[in-house]
Coordinates of C-alpha atoms and ligand atoms in Angstrom, one line a residue:
M44 CA 96.9 147.1 98.7
A45 CA 94.8 144.1 99.9
Q46 CA 96.8 140.9 99.6
F47 CA 96.5 137.2 100.2
P48 CA 98.9 135.8 102.9
S49 CA 102.2 134.5 101.7
D50 CA 101.2 130.8 101.9
F51 CA 98.3 131.3 99.5
D52 CA 98.7 128.8 96.6
W53 CA 97.6 129.7 93.1
G54 CA 97.9 128.0 89.8
F55 CA 96.0 126.1 87.1
A56 CA 94.1 122.8 87.0
T57 CA 93.8 120.0 84.5
A58 CA 92.4 116.4 84.4
S59 CA 94.0 113.2 83.0
Y60 CA 91.5 112.3 80.3
Q61 CA 91.2 115.9 79.1
I62 CA 94.9 116.4 78.5
E63 CA 97.0 113.3 78.6
G64 CA 96.4 111.6 75.2
S65 CA 98.4 108.4 74.8
A66 CA 95.1 106.7 75.7
S67 CA 96.1 103.4 74.2
L68 CA 99.8 103.8 74.9
G69 CA 102.2 103.4 77.8
G70 CA 100.3 100.3 79.1
R71 CA 97.2 102.3 79.9
G72 CA 93.9 100.4 80.0
P73 CA 90.7 101.9 78.7
S74 CA 88.4 103.9 81.0
I75 CA 84.6 104.4 80.7
W76 CA 85.3 107.7 78.8
D77 CA 87.2 105.8 76.0
T78 CA 84.2 103.6 75.6
F79 CA 81.6 106.4 75.9
C80 CA 83.4 108.6 73.2
K81 CA 82.8 105.8 70.7
L82 CA 79.0 105.9 71.2
P83 CA 77.5 107.8 68.3
G84 CA 76.1 111.2 69.1
K85 CA 77.5 111.4 72.6
I86 CA 80.4 113.8 71.9
R87 CA 79.4 117.0 70.0
D88 CA 82.3 116.8 67.4
G89 CA 82.6 113.1 67.5
S90 CA 86.1 113.4 69.1
S91 CA 87.7 111.7 72.2
G92 CA 90.7 112.1 74.5
E93 CA 92.8 109.7 72.5
V94 CA 95.3 112.5 71.8
A95 CA 93.9 115.5 73.6
T96 CA 96.8 117.9 74.3
D97 CA 99.3 115.0 74.1
S98 CA 100.5 115.9 77.6
V99 CA 101.9 112.5 78.5
R100 CA 104.5 113.3 75.8
L101 CA 104.6 117.0 76.2
Y102 CA 104.5 117.3 80.0
K103 CA 107.8 119.1 80.3
E104 CA 106.4 121.8 78.0
D105 CA 103.4 122.1 80.2
V106 CA 105.5 122.5 83.3
A107 CA 107.6 125.1 81.5
L108 CA 104.4 127.0 80.7
L109 CA 103.3 126.8 84.3
K110 CA 106.7 128.2 85.3
S111 CA 106.4 131.0 82.8
Y112 CA 103.0 131.9 84.3
N113 CA 104.6 132.3 87.8
V114 CA 102.3 129.8 89.4
K115 CA 102.9 128.4 92.9
A116 CA 100.9 125.2 92.4
Y117 CA 99.4 122.9 89.8
R118 CA 96.4 120.6 90.1
F119 CA 96.2 117.5 87.9
S120 CA 94.6 114.1 88.1
I121 CA 95.9 110.6 87.9
S122 CA 94.4 108.2 85.4
W123 CA 93.4 105.1 87.4
S124 CA 93.7 102.8 84.3
R125 CA 97.2 104.1 83.6
M126 CA 98.2 103.0 87.1
I127 CA 96.2 99.7 87.1
P128 CA 95.0 99.0 83.6
L129 CA 92.1 96.8 84.6
G130 CA 91.6 98.7 87.8
G131 CA 91.1 96.0 90.5
R132 CA 93.0 95.1 93.6
D133 CA 94.1 91.8 92.2
D134 CA 95.1 93.2 88.8
P135 CA 98.6 94.0 87.8
V136 CA 100.0 97.5 88.1
N137 CA 101.6 99.4 85.2
P138 CA 105.2 100.4 85.9
E139 CA 105.2 102.8 83.0
G140 CA 102.2 104.7 84.4
I141 CA 103.9 105.0 87.8
A142 CA 107.1 106.2 86.2
F143 CA 105.2 108.8 84.1
Y144 CA 103.5 110.5 87.1
R145 CA 106.7 110.3 89.1
S146 CA 108.5 112.2 86.3
L147 CA 105.8 114.7 86.1
L148 CA 105.9 115.3 89.9
E149 CA 109.7 115.5 89.9
E150 CA 109.6 118.0 87.1
L151 CA 107.0 120.2 89.0
L152 CA 109.1 120.1 92.2
R153 CA 112.3 120.9 90.3
N154 CA 110.5 124.0 89.1
G155 CA 109.3 124.9 92.6
I156 CA 105.6 124.1 91.8
T157 CA 103.5 122.5 94.5
P158 CA 101.4 119.5 93.2
Y159 CA 97.8 119.1 94.1
V160 CA 96.7 115.6 93.0
T161 CA 93.2 114.4 92.2
L162 CA 92.8 110.6 92.4
Y163 CA 89.6 110.4 90.4
H164 CA 88.4 112.8 87.7
W165 CA 85.7 110.6 86.1
D166 CA 87.9 108.1 84.2
L167 CA 86.8 104.8 85.8
P168 CA 88.7 101.8 84.5
Q169 CA 86.5 100.1 82.0
G170 CA 87.6 96.8 83.5
L171 CA 85.7 97.6 86.7
H172 CA 82.6 98.7 84.9
D173 CA 82.6 95.5 82.9
R174 CA 83.4 93.3 86.0
Y175 CA 80.8 94.5 88.4
G176 CA 79.1 97.7 87.2
G177 CA 81.8 100.0 88.6
W178 CA 80.4 102.6 91.0
L179 CA 77.2 100.6 91.4
D180 CA 78.7 97.9 93.5
K181 CA 79.5 99.2 97.0
E182 CA 81.6 96.3 98.4
E183 CA 83.8 96.0 95.3
I184 CA 84.3 99.6 94.3
V185 CA 85.2 100.8 97.7
K186 CA 87.9 98.1 98.1
D187 CA 89.2 98.7 94.6
Y188 CA 89.3 102.5 95.0
V189 CA 91.1 102.3 98.3
N190 CA 93.6 99.9 96.8
Y191 CA 94.2 102.3 93.9
A192 CA 94.5 105.2 96.4
K193 CA 97.0 103.1 98.4
L194 CA 99.1 102.6 95.3
C195 CA 99.2 106.3 94.7
F196 CA 100.1 107.1 98.3
D197 CA 102.9 104.5 98.2
S198 CA 104.2 105.6 94.8
F199 CA 103.9 109.4 95.2
G200 CA 103.2 110.2 98.8
H201 CA 106.7 111.4 99.4
L202 CA 106.3 114.0 96.7
V203 CA 102.6 115.0 97.2
K204 CA 101.3 116.8 100.2
N205 CA 97.9 117.8 98.9
W206 CA 95.5 115.0 97.8
I207 CA 91.9 115.3 96.4
T208 CA 89.9 112.1 96.4
H209 CA 87.2 112.9 93.9
N210 CA 86.4 115.6 91.5
E211 CA 82.7 116.6 91.5
P212 CA 80.8 113.5 92.6
W213 CA 77.6 115.3 91.5
V214 CA 78.8 115.1 87.9
I215 CA 79.9 111.4 88.3
S216 CA 76.4 110.5 89.6
C217 CA 74.0 112.9 87.9
L218 CA 75.5 113.3 84.5
G219 CA 76.8 109.7 84.3
Y220 CA 74.0 107.8 85.8
Q221 CA 70.9 110.0 85.7
K222 CA 71.0 112.2 82.6
G223 CA 73.3 109.8 80.6
V224 CA 75.2 112.7 79.0
F225 CA 78.6 111.7 80.5
A226 CA 80.2 108.2 80.8
P227 CA 78.9 105.6 81.3
G228 CA 75.7 107.1 79.8
H229 CA 73.1 105.5 82.1
E230 CA 69.6 107.0 82.6
S231 CA 68.1 106.0 85.9
N232 CA 66.4 107.6 88.9
T233 CA 67.8 105.1 91.4
E234 CA 71.4 104.6 90.2
P235 CA 72.7 108.1 90.8
W236 CA 71.9 107.9 94.5
I237 CA 73.6 104.6 94.8
V238 CA 76.7 105.8 92.9
A239 CA 76.9 109.0 94.9
H240 CA 76.6 107.1 98.1
N241 CA 79.3 104.7 97.1
A242 CA 81.6 107.5 95.9
I243 CA 81.3 109.1 99.3
L244 CA 82.2 105.8 101.0
A245 CA 85.2 105.2 98.7
H246 CA 86.4 108.8 99.4
A247 CA 86.0 108.3 103.1
Y248 CA 87.8 105.0 103.4
A249 CA 90.7 106.3 101.3
V250 CA 90.9 109.3 103.7
K251 CA 90.9 106.9 106.7
L252 CA 93.7 104.9 105.2
Y253 CA 95.7 108.1 104.4
R254 CA 95.2 109.5 107.9
E255 CA 96.1 106.3 109.6
Q256 CA 99.0 105.1 107.6
Y257 CA 100.5 107.9 105.5
K258 CA 99.7 111.3 107.1
P259 CA 101.8 110.5 110.2
V260 CA 104.8 109.9 108.0
Q261 CA 104.2 112.0 105.0
G262 CA 102.4 114.9 106.7
G263 CA 100.0 115.9 103.9
Q264 CA 96.3 116.8 103.8
I265 CA 93.5 115.1 102.0
G266 CA 90.0 116.2 101.0
I267 CA 87.3 116.2 98.3
T268 CA 86.3 118.6 95.6
L269 CA 82.6 119.4 95.2
D270 CA 80.9 121.6 92.6
C271 CA 78.3 124.3 93.1
H272 CA 77.1 127.4 91.3
W273 CA 75.8 130.1 93.7
Q274 CA 72.0 129.9 93.7
I275 CA 70.2 133.2 93.7
P276 CA 66.4 133.4 94.2
Y277 CA 64.8 134.6 90.9
D278 CA 62.8 137.1 92.9
D279 CA 61.9 137.6 96.6
S280 CA 58.9 135.2 96.6
P281 CA 59.2 132.8 99.5
E282 CA 59.0 129.8 97.2
N283 CA 61.9 131.0 95.1
I284 CA 64.0 131.8 98.2
E285 CA 63.3 128.2 99.3
A286 CA 64.1 126.9 95.8
A287 CA 67.5 128.4 95.9
K288 CA 68.3 126.7 99.2
K289 CA 67.0 123.4 97.7
G290 CA 69.2 124.0 94.7
I291 CA 72.3 124.2 96.9
D292 CA 71.3 121.1 98.9
F293 CA 70.8 119.0 95.7
K294 CA 74.0 120.1 94.2
L295 CA 76.3 120.4 97.2
G296 CA 74.6 119.6 100.5
R297 CA 73.9 116.0 99.4
F298 CA 77.7 115.4 99.5
A299 CA 78.9 118.1 101.9
D300 CA 76.4 117.5 104.6
P301 CA 77.3 113.8 105.1
I302 CA 81.0 114.5 104.7
Y303 CA 81.3 117.5 107.0
K304 CA 78.3 117.0 109.3
G305 CA 77.3 113.3 109.1
Y306 CA 73.8 113.3 107.5
Y307 CA 72.0 113.9 104.3
P308 CA 70.1 117.2 104.0
E309 CA 66.3 117.1 104.9
R310 CA 65.3 118.7 101.6
V311 CA 67.0 115.8 99.7
K312 CA 65.6 113.1 102.0
K313 CA 62.1 114.5 101.5
I314 CA 62.1 114.1 97.7
I315 CA 64.4 111.1 97.3
D316 CA 62.9 109.2 100.2
D317 CA 63.8 105.5 100.2
R318 CA 65.9 105.7 97.1
L319 CA 68.5 107.4 99.2
P320 CA 70.8 104.7 100.7
E321 CA 71.6 104.8 104.4
F322 CA 75.0 104.7 106.0
T323 CA 75.6 102.1 108.7
E324 CA 76.8 103.4 112.0
E325 CA 80.3 102.1 111.2
E326 CA 80.3 103.8 107.8
L327 CA 79.0 107.1 109.2
A328 CA 81.9 107.2 111.7
V329 CA 84.3 107.0 108.7
V330 CA 82.3 109.5 106.5
K331 CA 81.7 112.2 109.1
G332 CA 84.7 114.6 109.2
S333 CA 86.4 112.9 106.2
S334 CA 87.8 116.0 104.5
D335 CA 90.6 118.2 105.8
F336 CA 89.4 121.1 103.6
F337 CA 86.6 122.2 101.3
G338 CA 87.6 121.8 97.7
L339 CA 85.3 123.9 95.6
N340 CA 84.8 124.0 91.8
T341 CA 82.6 126.9 90.7
Y342 CA 81.9 128.6 87.4
T343 CA 78.9 130.9 87.7
S344 CA 75.8 131.9 89.6
Q345 CA 72.2 130.9 88.7
L346 CA 68.8 132.4 89.2
V347 CA 66.5 129.9 90.7
Q348 CA 62.7 129.4 90.4
E349 CA 60.7 126.7 92.0
G350 CA 59.3 124.0 89.7
G351 CA 60.6 122.0 86.8
T352 CA 61.1 118.4 85.8
D353 CA 64.8 117.9 86.7
E354 CA 65.3 115.7 89.7
T355 CA 69.1 116.2 89.7
N356 CA 68.5 119.7 91.1
G357 CA 65.4 119.0 93.1
Y358 CA 62.8 120.2 90.6
I359 CA 63.9 123.8 90.3
T360 CA 64.5 125.8 87.1
V361 CA 67.7 127.7 86.7
G362 CA 68.8 130.5 84.3
H363 CA 70.8 133.7 84.1
T364 CA 68.2 136.2 82.9
R365 CA 66.8 138.5 85.6
P366 CA 63.1 139.3 85.7
D367 CA 63.9 142.7 84.1
G368 CA 65.5 140.9 81.1
T369 CA 69.1 141.7 81.9
Q370 CA 71.8 139.0 82.2
L371 CA 73.7 138.1 85.4
G372 CA 76.8 138.8 83.5
T373 CA 78.8 138.4 80.2
V374 CA 77.8 135.1 78.6
G375 CA 80.3 132.6 77.3
A376 CA 80.4 129.3 75.4
K377 CA 78.2 127.2 77.8
N378 CA 75.5 127.8 80.3
I379 CA 78.0 127.5 83.1
C380 CA 79.9 130.4 81.6
V381 CA 78.3 133.6 82.9
V382 CA 80.4 136.2 84.7
N383 CA 79.1 136.9 88.2
P384 CA 81.8 137.6 90.8
P385 CA 79.4 138.7 93.6
G386 CA 77.8 135.2 93.5
F387 CA 81.3 133.7 94.0
R388 CA 81.9 135.9 97.1
S389 CA 78.5 134.9 98.5
L390 CA 79.3 131.2 97.9
L391 CA 82.6 131.4 99.7
N392 CA 80.9 133.1 102.6
Y393 CA 78.2 130.5 102.7
L394 CA 80.7 127.6 102.6
W395 CA 82.8 129.0 105.4
K396 CA 79.7 129.8 107.6
T397 CA 78.1 126.3 106.9
Y398 CA 81.1 124.0 107.0
Q399 CA 83.9 125.8 108.8
K400 CA 86.7 124.4 106.8
P401 CA 89.5 126.1 104.9
I402 CA 88.6 126.4 101.3
Y403 CA 90.6 125.6 98.1
V404 CA 89.0 126.8 94.9
T405 CA 90.2 123.8 92.9
E406 CA 88.5 125.0 89.6
N407 CA 87.2 128.3 88.3
G408 CA 87.2 129.5 84.7
F409 CA 85.5 130.6 81.6
A410 CA 85.1 129.5 78.0
V411 CA 84.7 132.5 75.6
K412 CA 81.8 132.3 73.2
D413 CA 82.8 130.9 69.8
E414 CA 86.5 130.8 70.6
H415 CA 86.8 127.5 68.7
K416 CA 85.7 129.3 65.5
M417 CA 88.3 132.1 65.9
T418 CA 91.7 132.4 64.3
I419 CA 94.6 131.9 66.8
S420 CA 95.4 135.6 67.1
E421 CA 91.7 136.4 67.7
A422 CA 91.5 133.7 70.4
L423 CA 94.6 135.0 72.2
R424 CA 92.9 138.3 72.8
D425 CA 90.4 136.8 75.3
K426 CA 89.0 139.9 77.0
D427 CA 85.9 138.2 78.3
R428 CA 88.0 135.6 80.1
I429 CA 90.1 138.4 81.6
E430 CA 86.9 140.1 82.7
Y431 CA 85.9 136.8 84.4
F432 CA 89.3 136.2 86.1
E433 CA 89.7 139.8 87.2
G434 CA 86.2 139.8 88.8
Y435 CA 86.5 136.4 90.4
A436 CA 90.0 137.0 91.8
N437 CA 89.0 140.3 93.3
A438 CA 85.8 138.8 94.8
M439 CA 87.9 136.1 96.4
L440 CA 90.4 138.6 97.7
Q441 CA 87.5 140.6 99.3
A442 CA 86.1 137.3 100.8
V443 CA 89.5 136.7 102.4
T444 CA 90.5 140.2 103.5
E445 CA 87.1 141.8 104.2
D446 CA 84.9 138.9 105.2
G447 CA 87.5 136.7 106.9
V448 CA 86.9 133.6 104.8
P449 CA 90.0 131.3 104.9
V450 CA 90.5 130.6 101.2
K451 CA 93.9 128.9 101.0
G452 CA 94.4 128.4 97.2
Y453 CA 93.0 129.0 93.8
F454 CA 93.2 127.1 90.5
G455 CA 92.1 128.5 87.2
W456 CA 90.5 126.1 84.8
S457 CA 92.4 125.4 82.8
L458 CA 96.1 125.5 82.0
L459 CA 95.3 124.5 78.4
D460 CA 92.4 124.2 76.0
N461 CA 91.5 120.6 76.2
F462 CA 89.0 117.8 75.7
E463 CA 85.8 119.4 77.1
W464 CA 83.9 116.1 77.7
A465 CA 80.6 116.0 75.7
D466 CA 81.5 119.2 74.0
G467 CA 84.7 117.6 72.6
Y468 CA 87.0 120.4 71.4
E469 CA 84.3 122.9 70.8
A470 CA 84.7 124.8 74.0
R471 CA 88.0 126.2 75.0
F472 CA 88.6 126.9 78.7
G473 CA 92.4 127.3 78.5
V474 CA 94.5 130.3 79.4
T475 CA 96.8 128.7 76.8
Y476 CA 95.5 128.2 73.2
V477 CA 96.3 124.7 71.8
D478 CA 96.5 124.3 68.1
Y479 CA 95.4 120.7 67.9
A480 CA 96.9 120.2 64.5
T481 CA 100.4 120.9 65.7
Q482 CA 100.0 120.7 69.5
K483 CA 101.7 124.0 69.7
R484 CA 100.7 126.1 72.8
Y485 CA 100.1 129.8 72.7
P486 CA 99.6 131.8 75.9
K487 CA 96.4 133.9 75.8
E488 CA 96.2 137.4 77.3
S489 CA 94.4 136.0 80.3
A490 CA 97.5 133.9 81.1
Q491 CA 99.6 137.1 81.1
F492 CA 96.9 138.8 83.3
L493 CA 96.8 136.1 86.0
S494 CA 100.6 135.7 86.0
K495 CA 100.9 139.3 87.1
W496 CA 97.7 139.6 89.2
F497 CA 98.4 136.9 91.7
P498 CA 102.0 137.7 92.5
E499 CA 101.0 141.4 92.9
H500 CA 98.2 140.4 95.3
T501 CA 100.0 137.9 97.5
S502 CA 102.4 139.0 100.2
A503 CA 106.0 138.0 99.8
Ligands
LIG694 C1 85.1 119.8 85.5 C2 86.1 120.0 84.3 C3 85.5 120.6 83.1 C4 85.0 122.0 83.6 C5 84.3 122.9 82.5 C6 84.3 121.0 85.7 O1 83.0 120.6 86.1 O2 85.7 119.4 86.6 O3 86.6 118.7 84.0 O4 86.3 120.7 82.0 O5 84.0 121.8 84.6 O6 83.2 122.3 82.0

């Protein structure tokens, strides 16, 4: 039977604001998501991450669940404002926050689970947003981010060998500053390009610091996680073939090309023109080559047609209905939930061919349609999610064993149902059902499936 090599890591991923709760407890300062959730109409069910899955209190239960699922690794993110409540380099740190993450890390390690730690999964300290506009101020945010990263390396670097700087800078910039549907809710056609540029710089300077001062002693690796859905031309017309390439450049190339190759993609430059900031020579030297691996979050594939009004994707139109009316795959709770394993295999091949870096799939998962309306026992029989994971895991195995793509790890999204951003609690991505009234956790059938599938398909 085809298998991953023995050092292949697999597990589940989560993010601080989506699971931690205790948002106003333990000395944590507010983040832009706490503020955004209070704006009327922004969150579908009017909820917030104030309690979420209460994981600051229940983290030992979460680790026990991970253990029961036979995982080798767990990816979670640190809340910047739990570490430094106001966020800045001259602001006080929060000893309780440091102690919490240390306990979580120790609990993971005691259970033989390797931590993968994300520094930034969208929860910017509100203090920095108020002080100077957060991601919009290059000089300030880069210094404050690097200072925050340093605190994390100092506090946890002896326990953590896998660091991820940012989760999905496309979402940070486009959904936060262009479409206004995520925190901080800005709508602009200049800000997203500034924010993205500054996020790349903050990432790169944190990596520089890690490589110079920590890696030689701690021996870990550090990289960034980008998101992309595989882009399939709607038909074989030359313009739709070109549109699919443009779709990838606007979603992924705009970050990956500077980071792995040292320049912005031509297709992006052509449309964004002088709204696209430039790197100085000195910055470019830090940005180029600033990721040890390719962190990929991917959920589905999209059919792409040229034309449309959306600048975040370069004026293309995406969907999942083929010209003959059939769907790309089983459809779930959101437009990013459509089962299409062949697209995943193509994407992995594309990334390896284009960027030549080992790949970690840092998120991949599926929310079953209407699961939030089901009874617990109905939700536990999540056959569409099993179809998804079975298809994606096999496609990845083929990419590794047949195509020679070096995928080194895989994290299902998510360990638990959790606060799904603007969808509140109305989309459930977990392999574990969370009854929010009691905070009781119930493994879904997909959890059982994956806990067997990966050990069976990884050599000892
Ligand atoms: C994000 C997660 C989110 C998931 C499902 C990813 O883009 O990193 O935080 O919950 O998608 O929407």
